[in-house]
Coordinates of C-alpha atoms and ligand atoms in Angstrom, one line a residue:
X1 CA -0.2 -0.2 0.0
X2 CA 1.1 3.3 -0.8
X3 CA 2.5 5.7 2.0
X4 CA 0.6 9.2 1.8
X5 CA 2.5 11.8 3.4
X6 CA -0.2 14.0 3.9
X7 CA 0.6 14.7 7.3
X8 CA -0.3 18.5 8.2
X9 CA 2.0 18.8 11.4
X10 CA 0.0 20.2 14.5
X11 CA 0.3 23.3 13.8
X12 CA -1.2 22.8 10.6
X13 CA 1.7 23.8 8.0
X14 CA 2.6 21.9 4.8
X15 CA 5.6 21.0 3.3
X16 CA 4.8 22.4 -0.4
X17 CA 7.2 22.3 -3.8
X18 CA 6.2 25.2 -6.1
X19 CA 8.0 24.7 -10.1
X20 CA 7.3 27.5 -12.0
X21 CA 9.6 29.7 -14.3
X22 CA 11.9 31.8 -12.9
X23 CA 11.4 34.8 -14.9
X24 CA 9.9 38.4 -14.9
X25 CA 6.7 36.6 -16.3
X26 CA 3.4 36.9 -14.3
X27 CA 2.9 33.1 -13.7
X28 CA 6.6 33.2 -12.3
X29 CA 5.9 36.3 -10.3
X30 CA 2.4 35.0 -9.1
X31 CA 4.4 31.6 -8.0
X32 CA 7.2 33.2 -6.0
X33 CA 4.8 35.3 -4.1
X34 CA 2.6 32.9 -3.5
X35 CA 5.3 30.9 -2.0
X36 CA 6.5 33.6 0.1
X37 CA 2.8 34.2 1.4
X38 CA 2.9 30.5 2.5
X39 CA 6.0 30.8 4.3
X40 CA 4.9 33.7 6.0
X41 CA 2.0 31.7 7.4
X42 CA 4.4 29.2 8.4
X43 CA 4.5 26.4 6.1
X44 CA 7.6 25.5 4.4
X45 CA 8.0 26.4 0.6
X46 CA 10.8 24.5 -1.9
X47 CA 11.1 26.5 -5.3
X48 CA 12.2 24.1 -7.9
X49 CA 13.0 25.6 -11.3
X50 CA 16.1 26.4 -13.6
X51 CA 17.1 29.9 -11.9
X52 CA 16.5 31.8 -9.1
X53 CA 13.3 33.2 -9.1
X54 CA 13.6 37.1 -9.9
X55 CA 11.2 38.0 -6.9
X56 CA 13.1 35.2 -4.3
X57 CA 15.5 38.0 -3.4
X58 CA 15.5 37.8 0.3
X59 CA 16.7 34.9 3.0
X60 CA 13.7 33.2 5.1
X61 CA 14.1 30.3 7.2
X62 CA 11.4 28.3 5.6
X63 CA 11.8 29.1 1.9
X64 CA 14.1 26.8 -0.2
X65 CA 15.5 26.9 -3.9
X66 CA 16.7 24.2 -5.7
X67 CA 18.3 24.5 -8.9
X68 CA 17.5 22.4 -12.3
X69 CA 21.2 21.6 -13.7
X70 CA 21.0 21.7 -17.6
X71 CA 22.5 18.3 -18.3
X72 CA 24.7 18.3 -21.7
X73 CA 26.0 15.3 -23.6
X74 CA 27.3 15.0 -27.1
X75 CA 24.3 13.2 -28.4
X76 CA 21.5 15.3 -27.3
X77 CA 20.5 18.2 -29.6
X78 CA 18.3 19.8 -27.1
X79 CA 18.8 19.5 -23.0
X80 CA 16.4 17.3 -21.6
X81 CA 14.8 19.8 -19.5
X82 CA 11.7 18.2 -18.7
X83 CA 13.7 14.9 -17.7
X84 CA 16.0 16.7 -15.4
X85 CA 13.5 18.4 -13.6
X86 CA 11.0 15.7 -13.1
X87 CA 14.4 14.2 -11.5
X88 CA 14.8 17.3 -9.2
X89 CA 11.1 16.9 -8.2
X90 CA 11.3 13.5 -7.6
X91 CA 14.4 14.2 -5.2
X92 CA 13.1 17.0 -3.5
X93 CA 9.8 15.6 -3.1
X94 CA 11.7 12.4 -1.4
X95 CA 14.5 13.9 0.6
X96 CA 12.6 17.1 1.6
X97 CA 9.2 15.1 2.8
X98 CA 7.0 17.3 0.2
X99 CA 3.3 16.8 0.9
X100 CA 2.3 18.7 -2.1
X101 CA 3.5 20.0 -5.6
X102 CA 2.0 23.1 -7.2
X103 CA 3.5 23.6 -10.4
X104 CA 2.7 27.1 -12.6
X105 CA 1.9 27.4 -16.3
X106 CA 1.0 24.2 -17.4
X107 CA 3.6 23.4 -20.4
X108 CA 6.1 21.8 -19.4
X109 CA 5.5 21.9 -16.0
X110 CA 2.2 20.0 -15.3
X111 CA 2.7 16.8 -17.8
X112 CA 6.7 16.7 -15.7
X113 CA 4.6 16.7 -12.3
X114 CA 2.6 13.8 -13.7
X115 CA 5.5 12.0 -14.7
X116 CA 6.8 12.6 -11.3
X117 CA 4.0 11.7 -9.5
X118 CA 4.1 8.4 -11.3
X119 CA 7.8 7.8 -10.1
X120 CA 6.9 8.4 -6.6
X121 CA 3.9 6.3 -6.8
X122 CA 6.3 3.3 -7.8
X123 CA 8.5 4.3 -4.7
X124 CA 5.1 3.7 -2.6
X125 CA 5.1 7.6 -1.9
X126 CA 1.5 9.3 -2.8
X127 CA 1.8 13.1 -3.5
X128 CA -0.9 15.6 -5.0
X129 CA -0.1 17.5 -7.6
X130 CA -2.1 21.2 -8.2
X131 CA -1.7 23.0 -11.9
X132 CA -2.5 26.9 -11.8
X133 CA -3.3 27.8 -15.8
X134 CA -2.0 31.5 -16.1
X135 CA -2.6 32.3 -19.7
X136 CA -1.0 31.9 -23.1
X137 CA -0.5 28.4 -21.6
X138 CA -4.1 27.9 -23.2
X139 CA -5.1 30.6 -25.0
X140 CA -2.1 30.5 -27.1
X141 CA 0.6 27.9 -26.8
X142 CA -1.2 25.0 -24.9
X143 CA -4.0 25.1 -27.7
X144 CA -1.7 24.6 -30.6
X145 CA -1.9 20.8 -32.0
X146 CA 1.4 20.2 -31.0
X147 CA 1.0 20.7 -27.5
X148 CA -2.6 20.1 -26.9
X149 CA -3.4 16.3 -26.1
X150 CA -0.3 16.9 -23.4
X151 CA -1.7 19.8 -21.8
X152 CA -5.1 18.1 -21.9
X153 CA -4.1 15.0 -20.3
X154 CA -2.0 16.7 -17.6
X155 CA -4.6 19.0 -16.8
X156 CA -7.2 16.0 -16.4
X157 CA -4.3 14.2 -14.4
X158 CA -3.9 16.7 -11.8
X159 CA -5.7 16.3 -8.7
X160 CA -6.7 20.4 -8.3
X161 CA -6.2 22.6 -11.4
X162 CA -6.5 26.9 -10.7
X163 CA -7.2 29.5 -13.2
X164 CA -6.4 32.8 -12.3
X165 CA -9.6 34.4 -14.1
X166 CA -13.4 33.2 -14.9
X167 CA -12.2 34.4 -18.7
X168 CA -9.4 31.9 -18.2
X169 CA -11.4 28.9 -16.8
X170 CA -13.9 29.0 -19.6
X171 CA -11.0 29.6 -22.2
X172 CA -9.9 26.5 -20.9
X173 CA -13.3 24.3 -21.5
X174 CA -13.6 25.9 -24.9
X175 CA -10.1 24.9 -25.7
X176 CA -9.8 21.7 -24.1
X177 CA -11.9 18.5 -23.1
X178 CA -12.0 19.0 -19.4
X179 CA -13.1 16.2 -16.9
X180 CA -11.4 18.0 -14.1
X181 CA -13.4 20.7 -11.5
X182 CA -11.5 23.9 -12.0
X183 CA -11.5 26.8 -9.1
X184 CA -10.8 30.1 -10.2
X185 CA -8.0 32.1 -7.7
X186 CA -7.2 35.4 -8.8
X187 CA -3.9 37.0 -9.0
X188 CA -3.2 38.8 -5.6
X189 CA -1.0 41.8 -4.3
X190 CA 1.4 42.0 -1.2
X191 CA 0.7 45.3 0.0
X192 CA 3.6 45.0 2.5
X193 CA 5.9 45.2 -0.5
X194 CA 3.5 47.3 -3.3
X195 CA 3.2 50.8 -0.9
X196 CA 3.5 54.3 -2.2
X197 CA 6.6 55.6 -1.2
X198 CA 8.1 58.6 -1.9
X199 CA 10.4 58.9 -4.6
X200 CA 10.6 62.3 -5.9
X201 CA 13.7 61.8 -7.3
X202 CA 12.5 59.6 -9.7
X203 CA 9.8 61.8 -10.9
X204 CA 12.2 64.7 -11.3
X205 CA 14.7 62.5 -13.4
X206 CA 11.7 61.2 -15.6
X207 CA 9.6 64.0 -16.1
X208 CA 11.3 67.4 -14.5
X209 CA 8.9 69.8 -15.6
X210 CA 6.5 68.3 -13.9
X211 CA 5.1 66.2 -17.0
X212 CA 2.3 63.6 -16.2
X213 CA 4.0 59.9 -16.1
X214 CA 2.4 57.1 -18.5
X215 CA 3.6 53.7 -17.9
X216 CA 3.5 50.5 -19.9
X217 CA 5.1 47.3 -18.1
X218 CA 4.9 44.3 -19.6
X219 CA 7.7 41.2 -21.8
X220 CA 7.1 43.0 -25.2
X221 CA 5.7 40.3 -26.6
X222 CA 3.3 40.5 -29.7
X223 CA 0.0 39.6 -27.8
X224 CA 1.0 42.4 -25.3
X225 CA 0.6 45.7 -28.5
X226 CA 2.8 47.5 -26.6
X227 CA 3.4 50.0 -30.0
X228 CA -0.5 50.9 -29.2
X229 CA 0.7 52.4 -25.8
X230 CA 3.0 54.7 -28.2
X231 CA 0.2 55.2 -30.6
X232 CA -1.6 56.1 -27.5
X233 CA 1.2 58.3 -25.8
X234 CA 1.7 60.1 -29.2
X235 CA -1.9 61.5 -29.0
X236 CA -1.8 62.1 -25.0
X237 CA 1.1 64.3 -25.4
X238 CA -0.3 66.5 -28.0
X239 CA -2.5 68.0 -25.5
X240 CA -1.2 66.8 -22.1
X241 CA 2.9 67.6 -21.1
X242 CA 3.7 63.9 -20.7
X243 CA 6.4 61.4 -20.6
X244 CA 5.8 57.5 -21.3
X245 CA 8.0 54.8 -19.2
X246 CA 8.2 51.5 -20.9
X247 CA 9.5 48.7 -18.6
X248 CA 10.7 45.6 -19.1
X249 CA 12.2 43.5 -22.3
X250 CA 11.6 41.2 -24.9
X251 CA 11.1 40.4 -28.7
X252 CA 9.5 43.6 -29.5
X253 CA 11.3 46.1 -28.1
X254 CA 13.7 47.1 -30.9
X255 CA 10.5 47.2 -32.9
X256 CA 9.5 49.3 -30.4
X257 CA 12.9 51.4 -30.3
X258 CA 12.3 52.0 -34.4
X259 CA 8.9 53.0 -33.8
X260 CA 9.5 55.4 -31.1
X261 CA 12.2 57.1 -33.4
X262 CA 9.5 56.8 -36.4
X263 CA 7.2 58.9 -34.2
X264 CA 9.8 61.4 -33.4
X265 CA 9.4 61.1 -29.4
X266 CA 12.1 59.5 -28.1
X267 CA 12.8 62.3 -25.6
X268 CA 9.6 61.9 -24.3
X269 CA 9.8 58.0 -24.1
X270 CA 12.3 56.2 -21.8
X271 CA 12.8 52.4 -22.1
X272 CA 14.1 51.3 -18.7
X273 CA 14.5 47.4 -19.5
X274 CA 13.7 45.3 -17.0
X275 CA 13.5 47.1 -13.3
X276 CA 13.2 44.8 -9.9
X277 CA 11.4 47.4 -7.8
X278 CA 8.8 48.3 -10.4
X279 CA 6.7 49.4 -7.3
X280 CA 8.9 52.5 -7.0
X281 CA 8.7 53.6 -10.7
X282 CA 4.8 52.9 -10.0
X283 CA 4.8 55.2 -7.2
X284 CA 5.3 58.0 -9.6
X285 CA 2.9 57.1 -12.2
X286 CA -0.1 58.7 -13.1
X287 CA -1.4 56.1 -15.9
X288 CA -0.7 52.8 -16.8
X289 CA -1.4 51.5 -20.2
X290 CA -2.4 47.7 -21.0
X291 CA -3.6 47.3 -24.7
X292 CA -3.0 43.6 -25.0
X293 CA -4.7 41.7 -27.5
X294 CA -4.8 38.8 -25.2
X295 CA -4.4 38.5 -21.4
X296 CA -5.8 36.3 -18.9
X297 CA -6.0 38.3 -15.9
X298 CA -3.4 41.4 -16.2
X299 CA -1.3 41.4 -13.1
X300 CA 1.0 44.1 -14.0
X301 CA -2.2 46.3 -14.3
X302 CA -3.1 44.8 -10.5
X303 CA 0.1 46.3 -9.0
X304 CA -0.4 49.5 -10.8
X305 CA -3.9 50.0 -9.4
X306 CA -2.6 48.9 -6.0
X307 CA -0.1 52.1 -6.2
X308 CA -3.1 53.9 -7.1
X309 CA -2.3 54.2 -10.8
X310 CA -5.6 54.0 -12.9
X311 CA -5.5 51.8 -15.9
X312 CA -6.8 52.6 -19.6
X313 CA -6.7 49.3 -21.2
X314 CA -8.1 46.7 -23.6
X315 CA -11.2 44.6 -22.7
X316 CA -9.4 41.4 -23.7
X317 CA -9.6 38.1 -22.2
X318 CA -9.9 38.4 -18.1
X319 CA -8.8 42.3 -17.8
X320 CA -12.5 43.6 -17.3
X321 CA -12.6 41.4 -14.1
X322 CA -9.6 43.7 -12.6
X323 CA -9.6 47.1 -14.5
X324 CA -13.6 48.4 -13.5
X325 CA -14.9 50.7 -16.8
X326 CA -14.8 53.9 -15.8
X327 CA -14.3 53.1 -12.0
X328 CA -10.6 52.1 -11.9
X329 CA -9.3 53.3 -15.4
X330 CA -11.4 52.6 -18.8
X331 CA -11.6 49.6 -21.3
X332 CA -11.4 50.0 -25.1
X333 CA -11.5 47.6 -27.9
X334 CA -7.8 45.6 -28.8
X335 CA -6.2 48.2 -31.1
X336 CA -8.8 51.2 -30.3
X337 CA -5.9 53.5 -29.5
X338 CA -7.6 56.8 -30.4
X339 CA -10.6 55.4 -27.8
X340 CA -7.6 54.8 -24.8
X341 CA -6.0 58.2 -26.0
X342 CA -9.3 59.8 -25.4
X343 CA -10.0 58.1 -22.2
X344 CA -6.3 58.7 -20.9
X345 CA -6.6 62.6 -21.3
X346 CA -10.0 62.7 -19.8
X347 CA -8.3 60.8 -16.4
X348 CA -5.5 62.8 -16.8
X349 CA -7.0 66.3 -17.7
X350 CA -8.8 66.8 -14.6
X351 CA -6.7 66.9 -11.1
X352 CA -10.2 66.3 -8.8
X353 CA -11.4 63.1 -11.7
X354 CA -7.8 61.5 -11.6
X355 CA -7.3 61.7 -7.8
X356 CA -10.7 59.7 -7.8
X357 CA -9.7 56.7 -10.1
X358 CA -6.7 56.5 -8.2
X359 CA -8.5 56.1 -4.9
X360 CA -11.1 54.0 -6.4
X361 CA -8.1 51.8 -8.3
X362 CA -6.2 51.1 -4.8
X363 CA -10.3 50.3 -3.5
X364 CA -10.3 47.5 -6.2
X365 CA -6.6 46.1 -5.4
X366 CA -7.2 45.6 -2.1
X367 CA -10.3 43.1 -3.1
X368 CA -6.7 40.8 -4.6
X369 CA -5.1 41.4 -1.1
X370 CA -2.6 38.1 -0.8
X371 CA -4.0 38.1 2.7
X372 CA -7.3 36.9 1.0
X373 CA -6.1 34.7 -1.9
X374 CA -3.6 33.0 0.2
X375 CA -6.0 31.3 2.0
X376 CA -8.0 29.9 -1.1
X377 CA -5.0 28.1 -2.2
X378 CA -4.0 26.6 1.4
X379 CA -8.3 25.5 1.3
X380 CA -7.4 23.8 -1.9
X381 CA -4.5 21.9 -0.8
X382 CA -6.2 20.6 2.0
X383 CA -9.3 19.6 0.1
X384 CA -6.8 17.4 -2.2
X385 CA -4.9 15.9 0.3
X386 CA -8.1 14.7 2.5
X387 CA -9.2 13.8 -0.9
X388 CA -5.7 11.8 -1.3
X389 CA -5.8 10.2 2.0
X390 CA -9.4 9.2 1.5
X391 CA -8.3 7.3 -1.5
X392 CA -5.1 5.7 -1.1
Ligands
GMT401 O1 2.3 37.3 -21.0 C1 3.1 37.4 -19.9 O2 2.7 38.3 -19.1 C2 3.5 36.2 -19.2 C3 2.2 35.2 -18.3 C4 3.4 34.4 -17.9 O3 2.3 33.2 -18.0 O4 4.0 34.1 -17.3 O5 1.3 36.2 -17.9 C5 0.2 35.2 -17.5 O6 0.2 35.0 -16.4 C6 -0.3 36.1 -15.7 C7 0.1 36.0 -13.8 O7 -1.0 34.7 -13.6 C8 -1.4 36.9 -15.8 O8 -1.8 38.2 -14.9 C9 -1.5 37.6 -17.2 O9 -2.6 38.1 -17.4 C10 -1.0 36.3 -17.8 N1 -0.9 36.8 -19.3 C11 -1.4 36.3 -20.7 O10 -2.5 36.1 -20.4 C12 -0.9 37.1 -21.7

């Protein structure tokens, strides 16, 4: 008979393994912030990935990082990341006594977790897998015929599945034959980190004459339509003295820099690259632009709202679940830069109105406080652990 490692200790704490991408992408940020929040609640958290996650930047006694090292051999054209990741999951699960594995972004983490689970089972260890779906793993990449059967199988064979918005849950049902219940658990904000700070020197450096500061943050992939942020800004700055901060990096950056030269606005637009402490830059921002063609939630918009920055966005995917039209900002059709510019000018042109939008943005962001969201994950963990204990 299998030994089930379900053993919440006497204080109700668990040993959780978190698998994620370590980069600036939203799924890695959510995974890391969730792990840190679980650790704050007393759980022991083990991150398993190929690089230290960017937001995992401080030491904590109950947080561990296990690096998946590349395995190179002359026969291999590609390093077998999935195999080494599965090996590391098995190793950490056995040697650290993990009770649960929570993988973020289905590809390849959910199918690798399934393999790890089967290997552990062969050794008499039962451990449940939670898969969190984040966005393009469902709406773009995962539905490609080359990946779809694997994604569908690994979702259906997870012990718990979460999606970061109702939109994403529906998209998962639309794109795949799903037999598992999907819980919606929203992205969240740690207000201990996302606190408005006085960064007047940043403001002076970016907007020396008191110009308004518009900001776009993304990984500059084509789904973000970052070029629309430049077109919106082109219209706004004709009416309101303003600057645009473009934060992040990615495949479209070079094209965006060419576009900024073409529209003759390079002196007004700053490309800041990847930034760690975005809360400091958001603290001096006046308006956030998120013109994405595809967005399951829009964590970057929520982070802006937490720092009282109203959002003018597209109405793609799950964004309307975060940005309330006419309340925390505005929603426009994808690609409608004229609408986005008009709404941005509407907010920025009246200080009282701007202030109202700022306060509404913060009020809405407080609904996504990590303190409200982490217990939802904990409840799910307990539910799947109990279910597994009952069936073993
Ligand atoms: O496109 C990104 O920003 C990265 C991507 C990811 O999976 O790493 O982000 C997705 O997950 C975030 C966290 O759950 C969501 O807030 C983003 O909306 C989502 N991105 C897309 O759907 C394009």
